Amino acid sequence: MSILVPVFGILVVTSEWSQRNALTTFTLEPHRLRVMGAKLVAVSALAVATILLAFVLGALTNLLCAAVTGNPLVWELDGSQLLWTVIAQLAFFAMGYALACLLLNTPGAIALFYVVALVLPLVVWGPLYFIFDWAKDVLPWIDINTALTPLMAGTDFAGDAVVVETINYLQAGWTIVLWVGIPVTLGLWRISRAEVK
Amino acid sequence: MITVDRLTVSYGSFTAVDDVSFVAQPGRVTGFLGPNGAGKSTTMRVMVGLTPPTSGQVTIGGLRYHDIPNPGRHVGSLLDASAQHAGRTGREILTIGAQTMGLPKSRVDEMLALVGLTDAEAKRRLRNYSLGMKQRLGIAHALLGDPSVLILDEPANGLDPAGIRWMRGLLKGYADRGGTVLLSSHLLHEVEQIADEMILIGHGRIVAQGDKKSLLAHGDGAATTLVTSLDNAALGAALTGGGHAVEPLGEGLKVQATPEEVGRAALAAGVVLTDLRSGGAGLEDLFLELTSATAREAVPGVTPTPTGGIPA
């Protein structure tokens, strides 16, 4: 869900520029950042809705699983981990939104989003993480998923249990700044100044 | 009222709009004329805040567009009828506009009726619209908020002759009720029929402005008159005797004099006139002449032909 659905967050921003109805939108509301803020609210609401859906589906599956297999029904949910799952989901949506603001181009933003969210972790970060020791220290400062995993799951990227420390929060915060804060700032700066044709 | 004050828009070393100032008054239709790429659309985009000016400014009713609260209710604009989501129906496009401006839904039906889009057409997606239908939808969108100022970029583009006449009536009525109308065109005869005031622009600079009469008066001085009478020879002799250059043209004469002078000469000579009109360079010639230095194509061998505008 954090891989496919954030594309909506991209389309919300870019479709208006490829269909050119941004011209009408920004004529009716010349305060462009107000429009962009409304879009961010909509994207965040969608992100929260997907989490609720996942939560309900998870609960149902748990019940179903216990009923079918006869295993004892176990409800185990850590409040902090749930919170961080929500934050991670919001961060992925926001990253899609941010990259879309930066590029204002649908194919470009989707491609970049998948490179950052999917290709790099699988093809580059993953192998580096398992091969080199230094990567375990460096990657949490670069990759949003690697940084958030300890907070969401209580384990590191490789699945080993970790004790969450201050540095984990710092890494989570920094990677969100890196992949959301910086592109969204540059993107909104561009949008507020761009000539709409 | 639209006030353009020393507006300049540059892209690098290219100046699209160069120190342009003019005022579009309420109750009048102001025509904005110029060849392709003269800077008309850029000027209009600055008016509605889509293009940042390099220097100078535009105010509408004394406010910069950015500072007008809910601007769609005060300024209606049609800059590009195709710049809408192609997958939305005409009705959806108007509904979104109405919601953005906080208007009741009934306004959408009113506007569809006003521009003559039927229910079936309003349910079609924009990508299936003809250019003329898009244009009508665009005009409906511009009028949606019942604005007091209208800014229309090439509104007649793609309309059939009946549509152009309809639009002319619509805009005239709009201005008569006190609205400010600014419309651009690269076709002179489209504008001269309805514009009370014309602004001619070429290469980003205003080359002339005023009403039709004062524009023609600014033409190349010497008035010419086309005259046909029952006795051209006698009239020609009388005029030549009066010191006016006369040359035959078609069935009549072309005289270097005002129609009044020719009329008096005919009266004195007792010649019956069958046709008398000003043959001075028509607006079209003036337009070409003023903008030819700046037009895309040089206009080789454009000699003043007495068209006087094409009746539409």
Coordinates of C-alpha atoms in Angstrom, one line a residue:
Chain A
M1 CA 0.0 0.0 0.0
S2 CA 2.8 2.4 0.5
I3 CA 4.1 1.5 -2.9
L4 CA 1.1 1.7 -5.3
V5 CA -1.4 4.1 -3.7
P6 CA 1.0 7.1 -3.3
V7 CA 0.7 7.4 -7.1
F8 CA -2.6 9.2 -6.4
G9 CA -0.6 11.8 -4.4
I10 CA 1.5 12.3 -7.6
L11 CA -1.5 12.5 -10.0
V12 CA -3.3 15.0 -7.8
V13 CA -0.5 17.4 -8.5
T14 CA 0.8 16.6 -12.0
S15 CA -2.5 15.9 -13.8
E16 CA -3.4 19.5 -13.6
W17 CA -0.2 20.5 -15.3
S18 CA -0.4 17.9 -18.1
Q19 CA -4.1 18.6 -18.7
R20 CA -3.4 22.3 -18.4
N21 CA -6.4 23.0 -16.3
A22 CA -3.9 24.6 -13.8
L23 CA -4.6 27.6 -15.9
T24 CA -8.2 27.7 -14.8
T25 CA -7.5 26.7 -11.2
F26 CA -4.9 29.3 -10.6
T27 CA -7.0 32.0 -12.3
L28 CA -9.9 31.3 -10.0
E29 CA -7.5 31.0 -7.0
P30 CA -4.4 33.1 -7.5
H31 CA -3.0 32.1 -4.1
R32 CA -1.4 29.0 -5.5
L33 CA 0.0 27.7 -2.3
R34 CA -3.6 27.6 -0.9
V35 CA -4.5 25.2 -3.8
M36 CA -1.4 23.1 -3.1
G37 CA -2.3 23.0 0.6
A38 CA -5.8 21.8 -0.1
K39 CA -4.3 19.0 -2.3
L40 CA -1.9 18.0 0.5
V41 CA -4.8 17.7 2.9
A42 CA -6.7 15.5 0.4
V43 CA -3.6 13.3 -0.2
S44 CA -3.1 12.9 3.6
A45 CA -6.7 12.0 4.1
L46 CA -6.4 9.3 1.4
A47 CA -3.2 8.0 3.2
V48 CA -5.0 7.8 6.5
A49 CA -8.0 6.0 4.8
T50 CA -5.7 3.4 3.3
I51 CA -4.2 2.7 6.7
L52 CA -7.7 2.3 8.2
L53 CA -8.5 -0.1 5.4
A54 CA -5.3 -2.1 6.0
F55 CA -6.1 -2.1 9.7
V56 CA -9.6 -3.5 9.2
L57 CA -8.4 -6.0 6.7
G58 CA -5.6 -7.1 9.0
A59 CA -8.1 -7.6 11.9
L60 CA -10.5 -9.6 9.8
T61 CA -7.6 -11.8 8.5
N62 CA -6.5 -12.3 12.0
L63 CA -9.9 -13.5 13.1
L64 CA -10.2 -15.7 10.0
C65 CA -6.8 -17.2 10.5
A66 CA -7.6 -18.1 14.1
A67 CA -10.9 -19.6 13.1
V68 CA -9.5 -21.7 10.2
T69 CA -6.2 -22.9 11.7
G70 CA -7.5 -23.3 15.3
N71 CA -4.5 -21.3 16.5
P72 CA -5.2 -19.2 19.6
L73 CA -6.3 -15.7 18.6
V74 CA -3.5 -13.2 19.4
W75 CA -4.0 -9.4 19.4
E76 CA -0.6 -7.8 19.6
L77 CA -0.3 -4.2 18.7
D78 CA 2.3 -1.7 20.0
G79 CA 0.9 1.8 20.1
S80 CA 4.2 3.4 19.1
Q81 CA 4.7 1.0 16.2
L82 CA 1.2 1.7 15.0
L83 CA 1.9 5.4 15.2
W84 CA 5.1 5.1 13.2
T85 CA 3.3 2.9 10.6
V86 CA 0.9 5.8 10.1
I87 CA 3.7 8.3 9.9
A88 CA 5.6 6.1 7.4
Q89 CA 2.5 5.8 5.2
L90 CA 1.9 9.6 5.4
A91 CA 5.6 10.1 4.6
F92 CA 5.4 7.9 1.4
F93 CA 2.3 9.8 0.2
A94 CA 4.0 13.1 1.0
M95 CA 7.1 11.9 -0.9
G96 CA 5.0 11.2 -3.9
Y97 CA 3.4 14.6 -3.6
A98 CA 6.7 16.3 -3.0
L99 CA 8.4 14.7 -6.0
A100 CA 5.3 15.6 -8.1
C101 CA 5.6 19.3 -7.0
L102 CA 9.2 19.2 -7.9
L103 CA 8.8 17.8 -11.4
L104 CA 5.2 18.7 -12.4
N105 CA 5.3 15.9 -14.8
T106 CA 3.4 12.6 -14.3
P107 CA 5.7 10.0 -15.9
G108 CA 8.8 11.7 -14.5
A109 CA 7.4 11.9 -10.9
I110 CA 6.1 8.3 -10.9
A111 CA 9.4 7.0 -12.3
L112 CA 11.4 9.0 -9.7
F113 CA 9.1 7.9 -6.9
Y114 CA 9.6 4.2 -7.8
V115 CA 13.3 4.6 -8.2
V116 CA 13.5 6.1 -4.7
A117 CA 10.8 4.0 -3.0
L118 CA 11.3 0.6 -4.7
V119 CA 14.3 0.2 -7.1
L120 CA 17.0 1.7 -4.9
P121 CA 16.0 -0.2 -1.8
L122 CA 15.8 -3.5 -3.6
V123 CA 18.7 -3.3 -6.0
V124 CA 21.1 -1.0 -4.3
W125 CA 20.5 -0.4 -0.6
G126 CA 19.6 -4.0 0.1
P127 CA 22.8 -5.6 -1.2
L128 CA 24.9 -2.8 0.3
Y129 CA 23.2 -3.3 3.7
F130 CA 24.0 -7.0 3.8
I131 CA 27.5 -6.9 2.3
F132 CA 29.1 -3.9 3.9
D133 CA 29.1 -3.0 7.6
W134 CA 29.5 0.7 7.0
A135 CA 26.2 0.6 5.0
K136 CA 24.3 -0.3 8.2
D137 CA 25.4 3.1 9.6
V138 CA 25.1 5.1 6.4
L139 CA 21.9 3.9 4.8
P140 CA 19.5 4.9 7.6
W141 CA 20.6 8.4 6.9
I142 CA 19.7 8.1 3.2
D143 CA 16.8 5.7 2.8
I144 CA 13.5 6.5 4.3
N145 CA 12.4 2.9 4.6
T146 CA 15.7 1.7 6.3
A147 CA 15.3 4.6 8.7
L148 CA 11.7 4.0 9.6
T149 CA 11.8 0.2 9.9
P150 CA 13.2 0.1 13.5
L151 CA 10.4 2.4 14.6
M152 CA 7.7 0.6 12.8
A153 CA 8.7 -3.0 13.4
G154 CA 11.2 -2.9 16.3
T155 CA 13.7 -4.6 14.0
D156 CA 16.4 -3.3 11.6
F157 CA 16.3 -3.6 7.9
A158 CA 17.7 -7.2 8.1
G159 CA 15.0 -8.3 10.6
D160 CA 17.2 -8.3 13.7
A161 CA 15.6 -6.9 16.8
V162 CA 16.9 -3.4 17.7
V163 CA 16.5 -1.2 20.7
V164 CA 15.1 2.1 19.5
E165 CA 17.4 5.0 20.4
T166 CA 17.4 8.7 19.8
I167 CA 19.5 8.2 16.7
N168 CA 16.6 6.2 15.1
Y169 CA 14.3 9.2 15.6
L170 CA 16.9 11.5 14.2
Q171 CA 17.4 9.3 11.1
A172 CA 13.6 9.0 10.6
G173 CA 13.3 12.8 10.8
W174 CA 16.2 13.5 8.6
T175 CA 15.2 11.1 5.8
I176 CA 11.7 12.6 5.8
V177 CA 13.3 16.1 5.5
L178 CA 15.5 14.7 2.7
W179 CA 12.7 13.1 0.6
V180 CA 9.7 15.2 1.5
G181 CA 10.8 18.5 3.0
I182 CA 13.5 19.5 0.5
P183 CA 11.6 18.5 -2.7
V184 CA 8.3 20.0 -1.5
T185 CA 10.0 23.3 -0.6
L186 CA 11.7 23.5 -4.0
G187 CA 8.6 22.3 -5.8
L188 CA 6.2 24.8 -4.1
W189 CA 8.8 27.6 -4.7
R190 CA 8.7 26.6 -8.3
I191 CA 4.9 26.5 -8.5
S192 CA 4.4 29.8 -6.8
R193 CA 6.7 31.4 -9.4
A194 CA 6.0 29.4 -12.5
E195 CA 4.3 30.9 -15.5
V196 CA 1.2 28.9 -16.1
K197 CA 0.5 28.4 -19.8
Chain B
M1 CA -11.6 49.0 -15.4
I2 CA -8.3 47.4 -16.4
T3 CA -5.3 49.5 -16.0
V4 CA -2.0 48.4 -17.6
D5 CA 0.8 50.4 -16.3
R6 CA 4.2 50.3 -18.1
L7 CA 4.1 46.6 -18.3
T8 CA 7.2 44.7 -19.5
V9 CA 7.6 41.0 -19.7
S10 CA 11.0 39.6 -20.7
Y11 CA 12.3 36.1 -21.2
G12 CA 16.0 36.3 -21.1
S13 CA 17.0 38.7 -23.9
F14 CA 13.6 38.4 -25.6
T15 CA 11.1 41.0 -24.6
A16 CA 7.5 39.8 -25.2
V17 CA 5.8 42.8 -23.8
D18 CA 7.6 46.1 -23.9
D19 CA 6.5 49.0 -21.8
V20 CA 2.8 48.7 -22.5
S21 CA 0.3 51.0 -20.9
F22 CA -3.4 51.3 -21.6
V23 CA -6.8 51.5 -19.9
A24 CA -9.8 49.4 -20.7
Q25 CA -12.9 51.5 -19.6
P26 CA -16.1 50.1 -18.1
G27 CA -19.0 50.3 -20.5
R28 CA -16.8 49.8 -23.5
V29 CA -15.5 47.0 -25.6
T30 CA -11.7 47.3 -26.0
G31 CA -10.2 45.4 -28.8
F32 CA -6.6 44.2 -28.5
L33 CA -5.2 43.7 -31.9
G34 CA -1.9 42.4 -33.2
P35 CA -0.3 39.8 -35.3
N36 CA 0.6 36.4 -33.9
G37 CA 3.2 36.6 -31.2
A38 CA 2.8 40.3 -30.7
G39 CA 2.4 40.0 -26.9
K40 CA -1.4 40.0 -26.6
S41 CA -1.7 36.7 -24.8
T42 CA 1.2 37.4 -22.5
T43 CA -0.3 40.7 -21.5
M44 CA -3.6 39.0 -20.8
R45 CA -1.9 36.3 -18.7
V46 CA -0.2 39.0 -16.6
M47 CA -3.7 40.5 -16.0
V48 CA -5.0 37.4 -14.3
G49 CA -1.8 36.6 -12.5
L50 CA -0.6 33.6 -14.5
T51 CA 2.6 35.3 -15.7
P52 CA 4.7 37.4 -13.4
P53 CA 5.6 40.8 -15.0
T54 CA 9.2 41.7 -15.3
S55 CA 8.3 45.3 -14.5
G56 CA 5.2 47.4 -14.4
Q57 CA 1.8 46.2 -13.2
V58 CA -1.8 45.6 -14.1
T59 CA -4.6 46.5 -11.8
I60 CA -8.3 45.6 -12.2
G61 CA -10.6 48.0 -10.5
G62 CA -7.6 49.4 -8.7
L63 CA -6.5 46.0 -7.3
R64 CA -3.8 43.7 -8.4
Y65 CA -5.4 40.4 -9.5
H66 CA -3.7 38.6 -6.6
D67 CA -5.4 40.9 -4.1
I68 CA -9.0 40.5 -5.5
P69 CA -11.0 38.3 -3.1
N70 CA -12.6 35.4 -5.1
P71 CA -11.4 36.9 -8.4
G72 CA -13.7 34.7 -10.5
R73 CA -16.7 36.8 -9.2
H74 CA -15.2 40.0 -10.5
V75 CA -13.0 39.1 -13.5
G76 CA -14.1 36.5 -16.1
S77 CA -11.4 35.2 -18.3
L78 CA -11.0 33.0 -21.3
L79 CA -7.4 32.6 -22.2
D80 CA -7.3 29.1 -23.8
A81 CA -10.5 27.1 -24.2
S82 CA -8.6 23.9 -24.5
A83 CA -6.9 24.3 -21.2
Q84 CA -9.3 22.1 -19.3
H85 CA -9.2 18.4 -18.3
A86 CA -10.0 16.6 -21.5
G87 CA -11.7 13.8 -19.6
R88 CA -14.3 16.0 -17.9
T89 CA -17.7 16.8 -19.4
G90 CA -18.6 20.4 -20.1
R91 CA -21.1 20.3 -17.2
E92 CA -18.4 19.0 -14.9
I93 CA -16.0 21.7 -15.9
L94 CA -18.6 24.4 -15.2
T95 CA -19.6 22.8 -11.9
I96 CA -16.0 22.7 -10.6
G97 CA -15.7 26.4 -11.6
A98 CA -19.0 27.2 -9.8
Q99 CA -18.0 25.3 -6.7
T100 CA -14.6 27.0 -6.6
M101 CA -16.3 30.4 -6.7
G102 CA -19.0 29.4 -4.3
L103 CA -21.9 29.7 -6.7
P104 CA -25.1 27.7 -6.8
K105 CA -25.4 24.9 -9.2
S106 CA -28.3 26.5 -11.0
R107 CA -25.7 29.0 -12.4
V108 CA -24.2 26.1 -14.5
D109 CA -27.5 25.5 -16.2
E110 CA -28.0 29.2 -16.8
M111 CA -24.6 29.5 -18.5
L112 CA -25.1 26.4 -20.6
A113 CA -28.4 27.8 -21.8
L114 CA -26.8 31.2 -22.4
V115 CA -24.0 29.9 -24.7
G116 CA -26.4 27.4 -26.4
L117 CA -24.9 24.1 -25.3
T118 CA -27.6 21.5 -25.1
D119 CA -27.9 19.0 -22.3
A120 CA -26.5 16.2 -24.5
E121 CA -23.5 18.3 -25.5
A122 CA -22.9 19.3 -21.8
K123 CA -22.7 15.6 -21.0
R124 CA -19.9 15.0 -23.6
R125 CA -16.3 14.9 -22.6
L126 CA -14.2 17.9 -23.6
R127 CA -12.0 15.8 -25.8
N128 CA -15.0 15.2 -28.0
Y129 CA -15.8 18.9 -28.3
S130 CA -15.3 20.8 -31.5
L131 CA -13.2 24.0 -31.3
G132 CA -16.4 26.1 -31.5
M133 CA -18.0 24.1 -28.6
K134 CA -14.9 24.5 -26.5
Q135 CA -15.0 28.2 -27.2
R136 CA -18.7 28.4 -26.1
L137 CA -17.9 26.5 -23.0
G138 CA -15.0 28.8 -22.3
I139 CA -17.2 31.8 -22.6
A140 CA -19.7 30.2 -20.3
H141 CA -16.9 29.6 -17.8
A142 CA -15.8 33.2 -18.1
L143 CA -19.4 34.5 -17.4
L144 CA -20.0 32.0 -14.6
G145 CA -19.2 34.3 -11.7
D146 CA -21.2 37.2 -13.3
P147 CA -18.0 39.3 -13.4
S148 CA -17.8 43.0 -14.1
V149 CA -14.7 42.6 -16.2
L150 CA -14.2 40.2 -19.1
I151 CA -10.8 39.3 -20.5
L152 CA -11.1 37.1 -23.6
D153 CA -8.2 35.9 -25.7
E154 CA -9.3 35.3 -29.3
P155 CA -12.9 34.4 -28.3
A156 CA -14.1 34.2 -31.9
N157 CA -11.5 31.5 -32.7
G158 CA -13.4 28.5 -34.1
L159 CA -16.8 30.0 -33.9
D160 CA -19.0 29.8 -37.0
P161 CA -20.3 33.0 -38.5
A162 CA -23.6 32.7 -36.6
G163 CA -21.5 32.1 -33.4
I164 CA -19.4 35.1 -34.0
R165 CA -22.5 37.3 -34.5
W166 CA -24.0 35.8 -31.3
M167 CA -20.8 36.6 -29.4
R168 CA -20.7 40.1 -30.7
G169 CA -24.2 40.7 -29.5
L170 CA -23.4 39.1 -26.1
L171 CA -20.3 41.3 -25.5
K172 CA -22.0 44.5 -26.8
G173 CA -24.9 43.9 -24.4
Y174 CA -22.4 43.2 -21.6
A175 CA -20.6 46.4 -22.2
D176 CA -23.8 48.4 -22.5
R177 CA -24.7 47.2 -19.0
G178 CA -21.5 48.7 -17.7
G179 CA -19.1 45.8 -18.0
T180 CA -15.5 46.2 -19.1
V181 CA -14.6 44.0 -22.0
L182 CA -11.2 43.4 -23.3
L183 CA -10.9 41.0 -26.2
S184 CA -7.9 40.2 -28.4
S185 CA -7.7 39.1 -32.0
H186 CA -5.4 39.0 -34.9
L187 CA -8.3 39.6 -37.2
L188 CA -9.2 43.2 -37.6
H189 CA -12.7 42.8 -39.0
E190 CA -13.6 40.7 -36.1
V191 CA -12.8 43.5 -33.7
E192 CA -13.7 46.7 -35.5
Q193 CA -17.4 45.7 -35.6
I194 CA -17.7 45.7 -31.8
A195 CA -14.8 47.5 -30.3
D196 CA -15.3 51.0 -29.1
E197 CA -11.7 51.4 -28.6
M198 CA -8.8 49.6 -30.2
I199 CA -5.3 49.0 -29.1
L200 CA -2.9 47.9 -31.8
I201 CA 0.2 46.0 -30.7
G202 CA 3.2 44.7 -32.6
H203 CA 6.4 43.2 -31.3
G204 CA 5.3 43.8 -27.7
R205 CA 4.8 47.5 -28.2
I206 CA 1.6 49.5 -28.6
V207 CA 1.7 51.0 -32.1
A208 CA -1.6 52.9 -32.0
Q209 CA -4.7 53.2 -29.9
G210 CA -8.0 55.0 -30.0
D211 CA -11.4 54.6 -31.5
K212 CA -11.8 53.7 -35.1
K213 CA -12.2 57.4 -36.2
S214 CA -9.2 58.7 -34.4
L215 CA -7.1 55.7 -35.6
L216 CA -8.0 56.5 -39.2
A217 CA -7.3 60.2 -38.7
H218 CA -3.8 59.2 -37.7
G219 CA -3.4 57.4 -41.0
D220 CA -1.1 58.7 -43.6
G221 CA -2.6 62.2 -43.7
A222 CA -3.9 62.8 -47.2
A223 CA -7.5 61.7 -47.5
T224 CA -8.7 59.9 -50.5
T225 CA -12.3 59.4 -51.7
L226 CA -13.9 57.0 -54.0
V227 CA -16.6 58.5 -56.1
T228 CA -18.9 57.3 -58.9
S229 CA -21.3 59.6 -60.7
L230 CA -23.5 59.8 -63.7
D231 CA -20.9 62.0 -65.4
N232 CA -17.4 61.1 -64.3
A233 CA -15.7 63.2 -66.9
A234 CA -17.4 66.4 -65.8
L235 CA -16.8 65.6 -62.1
G236 CA -13.2 64.8 -62.8
A237 CA -12.7 68.0 -64.6
A238 CA -14.3 70.0 -61.8
L239 CA -12.2 68.3 -59.2
T240 CA -9.0 68.7 -61.2
G241 CA -9.9 72.3 -61.6
G242 CA -10.3 72.5 -57.8
G243 CA -6.7 71.3 -57.4
H244 CA -7.4 67.7 -56.4
A245 CA -5.5 64.8 -58.0
V246 CA -7.9 62.5 -59.8
E247 CA -7.4 59.1 -61.3
P248 CA -9.9 56.7 -62.7
L249 CA -10.5 53.6 -60.7
G250 CA -12.9 50.9 -61.8
E251 CA -16.2 52.5 -62.7
G252 CA -15.5 55.6 -60.7
L253 CA -12.8 58.0 -59.7
K254 CA -10.2 58.0 -56.9
V255 CA -9.7 61.6 -55.7
Q256 CA -7.2 63.0 -53.3
A257 CA -9.7 64.9 -51.2
T258 CA -12.2 64.4 -48.4
P259 CA -15.7 63.1 -49.3
E260 CA -17.0 66.4 -48.2
E261 CA -14.9 68.3 -50.8
V262 CA -15.9 65.9 -53.5
G263 CA -19.5 66.2 -52.6
R264 CA -19.3 70.0 -52.7
A265 CA -17.5 69.9 -56.1
A266 CA -20.3 67.6 -57.4
L267 CA -22.9 69.9 -56.1
A268 CA -21.3 72.9 -57.7
A269 CA -20.9 71.1 -61.0
G270 CA -24.4 69.7 -60.9
V271 CA -23.3 66.1 -61.2
V272 CA -25.4 63.3 -59.7
L273 CA -23.4 61.0 -57.5
T274 CA -24.2 57.4 -57.3
D275 CA -21.5 56.4 -54.8
L276 CA -19.4 58.4 -52.5
R277 CA -17.2 57.0 -49.8
S278 CA -13.9 57.4 -48.0
G279 CA -11.3 55.5 -49.8
G280 CA -8.5 56.4 -47.4
A281 CA -6.5 53.5 -46.2
G282 CA -9.0 51.4 -44.3
L283 CA -8.3 50.2 -40.9
E284 CA -7.0 46.9 -42.3
D285 CA -4.3 48.8 -44.2
L286 CA -3.5 50.9 -41.2
F287 CA -3.2 47.7 -39.1
L288 CA -0.9 46.0 -41.6
E289 CA 1.1 49.1 -42.1
L290 CA 1.5 49.7 -38.4
T291 CA 2.4 46.2 -37.6
S292 CA 4.2 45.2 -40.8
A293 CA 7.5 46.3 -39.4
T294 CA 7.0 44.0 -36.6
A295 CA 5.0 41.2 -38.2
R296 CA 6.3 37.7 -38.8
E297 CA 6.2 38.1 -42.6
A298 CA 7.1 41.3 -44.2
V299 CA 4.1 42.3 -46.2
P300 CA 5.5 42.8 -49.7
G301 CA 3.5 44.9 -52.0
V302 CA 0.7 45.7 -49.7
T303 CA -0.8 48.6 -51.4
P304 CA -3.8 50.3 -49.9
T305 CA -6.8 48.5 -51.3
P306 CA -10.1 50.1 -50.5
T307 CA -11.7 47.2 -48.7
G308 CA -12.8 49.3 -45.7
G309 CA -13.0 46.1 -43.7
I310 CA -14.8 42.9 -44.7
P311 CA -18.4 43.0 -43.7
A312 CA -19.1 40.0 -41.5

